[in-house]
Amino acid sequence: RAKADIGRAVCFYESKMDEAARARHTLAQDLRRAVELDQLDLHYQVQTSVRTGQICGYEVLLRWHHPERGAVPPSEFIPIAEESGTILVIGEWVLRTACKEAASWEQPYKIAVNLSPVQFAHADLAKLVHTILLETGLAPSRLELEITESTIIADKTRTLHVLRQIRALGVTVAIDDFGTGYSSLDTLRSFPFDKIKLDRSFMSEVDHSIQAKAIVRAVLTLGKSLDIPVLAEGVETNHQLEILRVEGCDEAQGFFLGRPKPVGQIFQVETSADDDEASAFSGRLPPH
Ligand code: C2E
Ligand code: MG
Ligand code: MG
Ligand code: MG
């Protein structure tokens, strides 16, 4: 009896697995056509100076509007795009579209674009970045590329080589989700990053966990010693921002400062209805 139960459970599990695999396969196929069908869209999330409240730049975040499923989160479709290789086409589209949009802004804000490890492995990335900058006319100093530690771990020698080429163009490089990988300190020793983005998991606990606060403090000290500015991700409350101010953090990003928004909405003057992110800084300079 027990054996039969286990057998049934295994069957159930396997059919669920099939289902999941099929769903992924379908999604991968849909994704392949998402660029041509114009289903992709970019959102921009503000990055601000903790000390002055001034805007430092905007992180570019990809959005997919699936015709039947609606908005699919990047955490779901990016891994599928990476597995199937579609990320190469999508990543190029993101870079080109973001550079083109930013080049038309009145203010020369920086944009930060996320790169996948696959883009390092399969393309002449530095050449692509160079071509897109020439094509769109965006000043190289206005482009920042964000990579995670998984990119470096994948092929350290090659990644460092490509990063040096990219940096030689005048483009800056940030290490994203810092503190969650397993060789954070070695990563900093290997490459001169222009920015450390402290993973948002630390921010979510900084109010109540002594450990999280100690780690935030240690990373800020590390950044100061290495002369690399630190940006704290995932700032959701004024209290968290206050802690960052006291601890001397350089920049911050998070829902409290601004949610990711379509490009048409980022420069709109905030109304009082927008209270989750309004008046985070009373002295904030208007973008225009
Ligand atoms: P990420 O690069 O670390 O981006 C930050 C993520 O945190 C974004 O999620 C953003 O919406 C979210 N976030 C920002 N502020 C807060 C906050 O205060 N609280 C919370 N809980 N979350 C906040 P999103 O847009 O869902 O993107 C998730 C991840 O997908 C990104 O993490 C990035 O790794 C990846 N991704 C997004 N766009 C692209 C892209 O164009 N290319 C590649 N390769 N990856 C991308
Ligand atoms: Mg990022
Ligand atoms: Mg991040
Ligand atoms: Mg992340």
mmCIF file of C-alpha atoms and ligand atoms in Angstrom:
data_model
loop_
_atom_site.group_PDB
_atom_site.id
_atom_site.type_symbol
_atom_site.label_atom_id
_atom_site.label_comp_id
_atom_site.label_asym_id
_atom_site.label_seq_id
_atom_site.Cartn_x
_atom_site.Cartn_y
_atom_site.Cartn_z
ATOM 1 C CA ARG A 1 0.000 0.000 0.000
ATOM 2 C CA ALA A 2 2.683 2.389 1.079
ATOM 3 C CA LYS A 3 4.635 1.426 -2.018
ATOM 4 C CA ALA A 4 1.646 2.144 -4.236
ATOM 5 C CA ASP A 5 1.278 5.518 -2.565
ATOM 6 C CA ILE A 6 4.892 6.340 -3.254
ATOM 7 C CA GLY A 7 4.443 5.198 -6.836
ATOM 8 C CA ARG A 8 1.464 7.458 -7.265
ATOM 9 C CA ALA A 9 3.351 10.348 -5.655
ATOM 10 C CA VAL A 10 6.286 9.847 -8.019
ATOM 11 C CA CYS A 11 3.935 9.772 -11.028
ATOM 12 C CA PHE A 12 2.272 12.931 -9.823
ATOM 13 C CA TYR A 13 5.663 14.555 -9.296
ATOM 14 C CA GLU A 14 6.871 13.535 -12.741
ATOM 15 C CA SER A 15 3.779 14.831 -14.464
ATOM 16 C CA LYS A 16 4.199 18.097 -12.574
ATOM 17 C CA MET A 17 7.787 18.208 -13.751
ATOM 18 C CA ASP A 18 6.680 17.642 -17.329
ATOM 19 C CA GLU A 19 4.172 20.389 -16.943
ATOM 20 C CA ALA A 20 6.812 22.793 -15.646
ATOM 21 C CA ALA A 21 9.223 21.829 -18.420
ATOM 22 C CA ARG A 22 6.497 22.306 -21.033
ATOM 23 C CA ALA A 23 5.592 25.686 -19.599
ATOM 24 C CA ARG A 24 9.223 26.746 -19.752
ATOM 25 C CA HIS A 25 9.504 25.529 -23.311
ATOM 26 C CA THR A 26 6.424 27.466 -24.380
ATOM 27 C CA LEU A 27 7.673 30.558 -22.611
ATOM 28 C CA ALA A 28 11.065 30.219 -24.320
ATOM 29 C CA GLN A 29 9.324 30.075 -27.703
ATOM 30 C CA ASP A 30 7.142 33.077 -26.913
ATOM 31 C CA LEU A 31 10.175 34.980 -25.724
ATOM 32 C CA ARG A 32 11.996 34.379 -28.967
ATOM 33 C CA ARG A 33 9.360 36.436 -30.754
ATOM 34 C CA ALA A 34 8.896 39.044 -28.042
ATOM 35 C CA VAL A 35 11.354 41.507 -29.597
ATOM 36 C CA GLU A 36 9.807 41.438 -33.078
ATOM 37 C CA LEU A 37 6.309 41.540 -31.656
ATOM 38 C CA ASP A 38 7.199 44.613 -29.630
ATOM 39 C CA GLN A 39 6.259 43.063 -26.293
ATOM 40 C CA LEU A 40 9.357 44.264 -24.461
ATOM 41 C CA ASP A 41 9.535 47.527 -22.649
ATOM 42 C CA LEU A 42 11.998 49.346 -20.414
ATOM 43 C CA HIS A 43 11.381 50.798 -16.992
ATOM 44 C CA TYR A 44 13.722 53.222 -15.278
ATOM 45 C CA GLN A 45 14.400 53.422 -11.550
ATOM 46 C CA VAL A 46 16.044 56.489 -10.061
ATOM 47 C CA GLN A 47 19.355 56.334 -8.198
ATOM 48 C CA THR A 48 19.964 59.219 -5.792
ATOM 49 C CA SER A 49 22.779 60.728 -3.787
ATOM 50 C CA VAL A 50 22.159 59.970 -0.099
ATOM 51 C CA ARG A 51 23.813 63.210 1.023
ATOM 52 C CA THR A 52 22.166 65.703 -1.338
ATOM 53 C CA GLY A 53 19.147 63.849 -2.696
ATOM 54 C CA GLN A 54 20.184 64.709 -6.222
ATOM 55 C CA ILE A 55 19.553 62.263 -9.035
ATOM 56 C CA CYS A 56 22.677 60.325 -10.031
ATOM 57 C CA GLY A 57 21.139 58.154 -12.711
ATOM 58 C CA TYR A 58 18.538 55.542 -13.628
ATOM 59 C CA GLU A 59 18.712 51.752 -13.668
ATOM 60 C CA VAL A 60 17.140 50.206 -16.744
ATOM 61 C CA LEU A 61 14.807 47.292 -15.944
ATOM 62 C CA LEU A 62 13.325 45.070 -18.604
ATOM 63 C CA ARG A 63 9.588 44.313 -18.721
ATOM 64 C CA TRP A 64 7.768 41.699 -20.799
ATOM 65 C CA HIS A 65 4.080 42.038 -21.573
ATOM 66 C CA HIS A 66 3.008 38.544 -22.550
ATOM 67 C CA PRO A 67 -0.147 38.576 -24.717
ATOM 68 C CA GLU A 68 -1.940 36.012 -22.522
ATOM 69 C CA ARG A 69 -0.064 35.971 -19.254
ATOM 70 C CA GLY A 70 0.326 39.707 -18.807
ATOM 71 C CA ALA A 71 3.450 41.025 -17.122
ATOM 72 C CA VAL A 72 6.016 38.254 -16.620
ATOM 73 C CA PRO A 73 8.663 39.196 -14.014
ATOM 74 C CA PRO A 74 12.336 39.258 -15.112
ATOM 75 C CA SER A 75 13.194 36.752 -12.383
ATOM 76 C CA GLU A 76 11.056 34.286 -14.363
ATOM 77 C CA PHE A 77 11.948 35.049 -17.972
ATOM 78 C CA ILE A 78 15.621 36.102 -17.773
ATOM 79 C CA PRO A 79 16.795 32.586 -16.751
ATOM 80 C CA ILE A 80 14.762 31.126 -19.622
ATOM 81 C CA ALA A 81 16.211 33.656 -22.046
ATOM 82 C CA GLU A 82 19.683 32.750 -20.808
ATOM 83 C CA GLU A 83 19.110 29.029 -21.212
ATOM 84 C CA SER A 84 17.800 29.377 -24.743
ATOM 85 C CA GLY A 85 20.315 32.010 -25.826
ATOM 86 C CA THR A 86 17.562 34.519 -26.599
ATOM 87 C CA ILE A 87 19.166 36.832 -24.037
ATOM 88 C CA LEU A 88 21.704 37.807 -26.716
ATOM 89 C CA VAL A 89 19.049 39.372 -28.920
ATOM 90 C CA ILE A 90 17.124 40.751 -25.965
ATOM 91 C CA GLY A 91 20.229 42.124 -24.253
ATOM 92 C CA GLU A 92 21.246 43.937 -27.416
ATOM 93 C CA TRP A 93 17.756 45.367 -27.756
ATOM 94 C CA VAL A 94 17.844 46.602 -24.143
ATOM 95 C CA LEU A 95 21.215 48.274 -24.598
ATOM 96 C CA ARG A 96 20.322 49.937 -27.882
ATOM 97 C CA THR A 97 16.881 51.099 -26.762
ATOM 98 C CA ALA A 98 18.131 52.465 -23.427
ATOM 99 C CA CYS A 99 21.045 54.336 -25.039
ATOM 100 C CA LYS A 100 18.754 55.766 -27.696
ATOM 101 C CA GLU A 101 16.198 56.942 -25.132
ATOM 102 C CA ALA A 102 18.791 58.419 -22.767
ATOM 103 C CA ALA A 103 20.538 60.243 -25.615
ATOM 104 C CA SER A 104 17.315 62.198 -26.198
ATOM 105 C CA TRP A 105 16.891 63.359 -22.581
ATOM 106 C CA GLU A 106 17.312 67.014 -21.755
ATOM 107 C CA GLN A 107 19.464 66.185 -18.748
ATOM 108 C CA PRO A 108 22.579 64.037 -19.151
ATOM 109 C CA TYR A 109 21.703 61.474 -16.481
ATOM 110 C CA LYS A 110 23.578 58.203 -16.418
ATOM 111 C CA ILE A 111 21.828 54.948 -17.228
ATOM 112 C CA ALA A 112 22.737 51.599 -15.678
ATOM 113 C CA VAL A 113 22.064 48.544 -17.835
ATOM 114 C CA ASN A 114 22.123 44.963 -16.516
ATOM 115 C CA LEU A 115 24.209 42.403 -18.384
ATOM 116 C CA SER A 116 23.831 38.642 -18.344
ATOM 117 C CA PRO A 117 26.831 36.279 -18.038
ATOM 118 C CA VAL A 118 25.739 34.804 -21.382
ATOM 119 C CA GLN A 119 26.403 38.121 -23.093
ATOM 120 C CA PHE A 120 30.024 37.860 -22.000
ATOM 121 C CA ALA A 121 30.386 34.307 -23.191
ATOM 122 C CA HIS A 122 28.849 34.561 -26.643
ATOM 123 C CA ALA A 123 29.430 37.959 -28.151
ATOM 124 C CA ASP A 124 32.102 40.505 -28.783
ATOM 125 C CA LEU A 125 30.499 42.574 -26.106
ATOM 126 C CA ALA A 126 32.948 45.474 -26.059
ATOM 127 C CA LYS A 127 32.549 45.900 -29.802
ATOM 128 C CA LEU A 128 28.767 45.805 -29.509
ATOM 129 C CA VAL A 129 28.810 48.434 -26.752
ATOM 130 C CA HIS A 130 31.112 50.620 -28.837
ATOM 131 C CA THR A 131 28.898 50.281 -31.923
ATOM 132 C CA ILE A 132 25.745 51.124 -29.994
ATOM 133 C CA LEU A 133 27.351 54.197 -28.415
ATOM 134 C CA LEU A 134 28.416 55.483 -31.834
ATOM 135 C CA GLU A 135 25.045 54.676 -33.337
ATOM 136 C CA THR A 136 22.992 56.393 -30.635
ATOM 137 C CA GLY A 137 25.416 59.217 -29.863
ATOM 138 C CA LEU A 138 25.254 58.570 -26.118
ATOM 139 C CA ALA A 139 28.391 59.779 -24.323
ATOM 140 C CA PRO A 140 30.239 56.701 -22.966
ATOM 141 C CA SER A 141 30.478 58.325 -19.536
ATOM 142 C CA ARG A 142 26.675 58.220 -19.316
ATOM 143 C CA LEU A 143 26.576 54.435 -19.558
ATOM 144 C CA GLU A 144 27.113 52.099 -16.633
ATOM 145 C CA LEU A 145 26.968 48.332 -17.001
ATOM 146 C CA GLU A 146 25.892 46.163 -14.070
ATOM 147 C CA ILE A 147 27.230 42.674 -13.695
ATOM 148 C CA THR A 148 26.822 40.141 -10.927
ATOM 149 C CA GLU A 149 29.411 37.853 -9.438
ATOM 150 C CA SER A 150 28.025 34.935 -11.417
ATOM 151 C CA THR A 151 29.381 36.655 -14.535
ATOM 152 C CA ILE A 152 32.888 36.698 -13.145
ATOM 153 C CA ILE A 153 32.698 33.172 -11.801
ATOM 154 C CA ALA A 154 31.565 31.839 -15.189
ATOM 155 C CA ASP A 155 34.894 32.657 -16.873
ATOM 156 C CA LYS A 156 37.052 34.961 -14.851
ATOM 157 C CA THR A 157 39.888 35.556 -17.332
ATOM 158 C CA ARG A 158 37.596 36.304 -20.230
ATOM 159 C CA THR A 159 35.231 38.438 -18.198
ATOM 160 C CA LEU A 160 38.048 40.579 -16.829
ATOM 161 C CA HIS A 161 39.442 41.018 -20.328
ATOM 162 C CA VAL A 162 36.084 42.140 -21.707
ATOM 163 C CA LEU A 163 35.474 44.413 -18.717
ATOM 164 C CA ARG A 164 38.804 46.145 -19.313
ATOM 165 C CA GLN A 165 37.901 46.694 -22.975
ATOM 166 C CA ILE A 166 34.526 48.127 -21.965
ATOM 167 C CA ARG A 167 36.082 50.400 -19.385
ATOM 168 C CA ALA A 168 38.620 51.624 -21.933
ATOM 169 C CA LEU A 169 35.653 52.998 -23.917
ATOM 170 C CA GLY A 170 34.879 55.273 -20.979
ATOM 171 C CA VAL A 171 31.928 53.190 -19.797
ATOM 172 C CA THR A 172 31.718 52.435 -16.072
ATOM 173 C CA VAL A 173 31.066 49.050 -14.465
ATOM 174 C CA ALA A 174 29.132 48.265 -11.278
ATOM 175 C CA ILE A 175 29.035 45.039 -9.306
ATOM 176 C CA ASP A 176 25.367 44.226 -8.663
ATOM 177 C CA ASP A 177 23.783 42.336 -5.757
ATOM 178 C CA PHE A 178 27.055 42.603 -3.869
ATOM 179 C CA GLY A 179 27.334 40.419 -0.793
ATOM 180 C CA THR A 180 25.190 37.527 -1.968
ATOM 181 C CA GLY A 181 27.741 35.715 -4.138
ATOM 182 C CA TYR A 182 30.386 33.504 -2.667
ATOM 183 C CA SER A 183 33.568 35.336 -3.523
ATOM 184 C CA SER A 184 32.723 38.969 -2.974
ATOM 185 C CA LEU A 185 36.091 40.063 -1.644
ATOM 186 C CA ASP A 186 38.042 38.276 -4.346
ATOM 187 C CA THR A 187 35.790 39.940 -6.918
ATOM 188 C CA LEU A 188 36.798 43.362 -5.648
ATOM 189 C CA ARG A 189 40.457 42.437 -5.682
ATOM 190 C CA SER A 190 40.316 41.240 -9.296
ATOM 191 C CA PHE A 191 38.721 44.204 -10.976
ATOM 192 C CA PRO A 192 38.500 47.952 -10.398
ATOM 193 C CA PHE A 193 34.746 48.404 -10.228
ATOM 194 C CA ASP A 194 33.337 51.902 -10.400
ATOM 195 C CA LYS A 195 30.464 51.144 -8.034
ATOM 196 C CA ILE A 196 29.395 48.545 -5.495
ATOM 197 C CA LYS A 197 25.655 47.857 -5.373
ATOM 198 C CA LEU A 198 24.887 46.358 -1.993
ATOM 199 C CA ASP A 199 22.214 43.678 -2.325
ATOM 200 C CA ARG A 200 18.788 44.648 -1.108
ATOM 201 C CA SER A 201 18.572 41.704 1.318
ATOM 202 C CA PHE A 202 20.782 43.710 3.704
ATOM 203 C CA MET A 203 18.543 46.734 3.478
ATOM 204 C CA SER A 204 15.410 44.774 4.319
ATOM 205 C CA GLU A 205 16.950 43.802 7.668
ATOM 206 C CA VAL A 206 19.029 46.839 8.479
ATOM 207 C CA ASP A 207 16.375 48.316 10.813
ATOM 208 C CA HIS A 208 16.149 45.332 13.112
ATOM 209 C CA SER A 209 19.214 43.156 12.641
ATOM 210 C CA ILE A 210 22.510 44.088 14.284
ATOM 211 C CA GLN A 211 24.249 41.696 11.900
ATOM 212 C CA ALA A 212 22.796 43.276 8.773
ATOM 213 C CA LYS A 213 23.722 46.742 10.008
ATOM 214 C CA ALA A 214 27.274 45.589 10.803
ATOM 215 C CA ILE A 215 27.622 44.198 7.274
ATOM 216 C CA VAL A 216 26.306 47.406 5.708
ATOM 217 C CA ARG A 217 28.821 49.348 7.782
ATOM 218 C CA ALA A 218 31.661 46.993 6.821
ATOM 219 C CA VAL A 219 30.890 47.253 3.096
ATOM 220 C CA LEU A 220 30.791 51.051 3.359
ATOM 221 C CA THR A 221 34.194 51.008 5.068
ATOM 222 C CA LEU A 222 35.494 48.673 2.382
ATOM 223 C CA GLY A 223 34.185 50.971 -0.344
ATOM 224 C CA LYS A 224 35.854 53.979 1.285
ATOM 225 C CA SER A 225 39.191 52.160 1.645
ATOM 226 C CA LEU A 226 39.100 51.022 -1.978
ATOM 227 C CA ASP A 227 37.737 54.368 -3.143
ATOM 228 C CA ILE A 228 34.653 52.771 -4.715
ATOM 229 C CA PRO A 229 31.268 54.434 -4.114
ATOM 230 C CA VAL A 230 28.572 52.216 -2.608
ATOM 231 C CA LEU A 231 24.908 52.243 -3.645
ATOM 232 C CA ALA A 232 22.375 50.592 -1.349
ATOM 233 C CA GLU A 233 19.608 48.717 -3.202
ATOM 234 C CA GLY A 234 16.067 48.205 -1.965
ATOM 235 C CA VAL A 235 15.559 51.281 0.207
ATOM 236 C CA GLU A 236 11.877 51.130 1.097
ATOM 237 C CA THR A 237 11.584 53.419 4.122
ATOM 238 C CA ASN A 238 12.743 56.786 5.352
ATOM 239 C CA HIS A 239 14.271 55.047 8.360
ATOM 240 C CA GLN A 240 16.504 52.929 6.123
ATOM 241 C CA LEU A 241 17.562 56.042 4.220
ATOM 242 C CA GLU A 242 18.316 57.764 7.538
ATOM 243 C CA ILE A 243 20.581 54.879 8.579
ATOM 244 C CA LEU A 244 22.413 55.133 5.255
ATOM 245 C CA ARG A 245 22.860 58.856 5.767
ATOM 246 C CA VAL A 246 24.329 58.341 9.243
ATOM 247 C CA GLU A 247 26.611 55.565 7.986
ATOM 248 C CA GLY A 248 27.836 57.651 5.066
ATOM 249 C CA CYS A 249 26.494 55.635 2.129
ATOM 250 C CA ASP A 250 27.006 57.334 -1.243
ATOM 251 C CA GLU A 251 23.896 56.454 -3.241
ATOM 252 C CA ALA A 252 20.548 54.737 -2.774
ATOM 253 C CA GLN A 253 17.876 53.142 -4.909
ATOM 254 C CA GLY A 254 14.538 51.676 -3.910
ATOM 255 C CA PHE A 255 10.776 52.041 -3.788
ATOM 256 C CA PHE A 256 11.036 54.849 -1.200
ATOM 257 C CA LEU A 257 13.012 56.963 -3.649
ATOM 258 C CA GLY A 258 11.142 55.905 -6.759
ATOM 259 C CA ARG A 259 9.633 52.825 -8.329
ATOM 260 C CA PRO A 260 10.702 51.649 -11.771
ATOM 261 C CA LYS A 261 8.587 53.608 -14.277
ATOM 262 C CA PRO A 262 8.122 53.809 -18.029
ATOM 263 C CA VAL A 263 10.338 56.439 -19.612
ATOM 264 C CA GLY A 264 7.428 58.815 -20.176
ATOM 265 C CA GLN A 265 6.794 59.027 -16.436
ATOM 266 C CA ILE A 266 10.231 59.398 -14.900
ATOM 267 C CA PHE A 267 10.594 63.127 -15.350
ATOM 268 C CA GLN A 268 7.035 63.995 -14.383
ATOM 269 C CA VAL A 269 6.858 66.210 -11.331
ATOM 270 C CA GLU A 270 5.613 64.142 -8.424
ATOM 271 C CA THR A 271 2.193 65.013 -7.101
ATOM 272 C CA SER A 272 1.215 64.658 -3.473
ATOM 273 C CA ALA A 273 -0.786 61.543 -4.341
ATOM 274 C CA ASP A 274 2.553 59.788 -4.877
ATOM 275 C CA ASP A 275 3.257 59.787 -1.172
ATOM 276 C CA ASP A 276 5.349 56.635 -0.962
ATOM 277 C CA GLU A 277 8.165 58.333 -2.775
ATOM 278 C CA ALA A 278 7.379 62.045 -2.681
ATOM 279 C CA SER A 279 9.383 64.384 -0.477
ATOM 280 C CA ALA A 280 11.978 61.724 0.333
ATOM 281 C CA PHE A 281 14.169 64.743 0.013
ATOM 282 C CA SER A 282 12.594 68.124 0.565
ATOM 283 C CA GLY A 283 15.469 69.852 -1.173
ATOM 284 C CA ARG A 284 15.432 67.651 -4.260
ATOM 285 C CA LEU A 285 16.163 69.568 -7.419
ATOM 286 C CA PRO A 286 13.573 69.210 -10.163
ATOM 287 C CA PRO A 287 14.898 67.335 -13.197
ATOM 288 C CA HIS A 288 14.229 70.192 -15.600
HETATM 289 P P1 C2E B 1 18.602 43.928 -10.144
HETATM 290 O O1 C2E B 1 19.495 44.337 -11.260
HETATM 291 O O2 C2E B 1 19.215 43.757 -8.819
HETATM 292 O O3 C2E B 1 17.436 45.026 -10.122
HETATM 293 C C1 C2E B 1 16.810 45.485 -8.973
HETATM 294 C C2 C2E B 1 15.491 44.792 -8.744
HETATM 295 O O4 C2E B 1 14.985 45.159 -7.470
HETATM 296 C C3 C2E B 1 14.422 45.181 -9.739
HETATM 297 O O5 C2E B 1 13.573 44.054 -9.913
HETATM 298 C C4 C2E B 1 13.664 46.283 -9.001
HETATM 299 O O6 C2E B 1 12.333 46.457 -9.431
HETATM 300 C C5 C2E B 1 13.701 45.730 -7.605
HETATM 301 N N1 C2E B 1 13.596 46.774 -6.591
HETATM 302 C C6 C2E B 1 14.007 48.051 -6.670
HETATM 303 N N2 C2E B 1 13.773 48.718 -5.535
HETATM 304 C C7 C2E B 1 13.195 47.850 -4.681
HETATM 305 C C8 C2E B 1 12.708 47.947 -3.347
HETATM 306 O O7 C2E B 1 12.760 48.986 -2.694
HETATM 307 N N3 C2E B 1 12.174 46.817 -2.795
HETATM 308 C C9 C2E B 1 12.094 45.640 -3.497
HETATM 309 N N4 C2E B 1 11.550 44.610 -2.869
HETATM 310 N N5 C2E B 1 12.547 45.510 -4.765
HETATM 311 C C10 C2E B 1 13.087 46.605 -5.359
HETATM 312 P P2 C2E B 1 13.128 43.539 -11.345
HETATM 313 O O8 C2E B 1 12.865 44.705 -12.254
HETATM 314 O O9 C2E B 1 12.036 42.559 -11.115
HETATM 315 O O10 C2E B 1 14.406 42.818 -11.889
HETATM 316 C C11 C2E B 1 14.905 41.677 -11.250
HETATM 317 C C12 C2E B 1 16.243 41.294 -11.795
HETATM 318 O O11 C2E B 1 16.127 40.911 -13.181
HETATM 319 C C13 C2E B 1 17.274 42.421 -11.791
HETATM 320 O O12 C2E B 1 17.847 42.557 -10.514
HETATM 321 C C14 C2E B 1 18.243 41.934 -12.834
HETATM 322 O O13 C2E B 1 19.117 40.995 -12.277
HETATM 323 C C15 C2E B 1 17.327 41.227 -13.820
HETATM 324 N N6 C2E B 1 17.087 42.128 -14.965
HETATM 325 C C16 C2E B 1 16.195 43.129 -15.117
HETATM 326 N N7 C2E B 1 16.318 43.720 -16.331
HETATM 327 C C17 C2E B 1 17.332 43.079 -16.958
HETATM 328 C C18 C2E B 1 17.962 43.221 -18.251
HETATM 329 O O14 C2E B 1 17.659 44.106 -19.057
HETATM 330 N N8 C2E B 1 18.967 42.345 -18.534
HETATM 331 C C19 C2E B 1 19.382 41.397 -17.658
HETATM 332 N N9 C2E B 1 20.387 40.559 -18.030
HETATM 333 N N10 C2E B 1 18.830 41.236 -16.458
HETATM 334 C C20 C2E B 1 17.826 42.070 -16.102
HETATM 335 MG MG MG B 2 20.889 45.677 -11.502
HETATM 336 MG MG MG B 3 20.720 44.309 -7.755
HETATM 337 MG MG MG B 4 19.030 41.166 -8.399
#
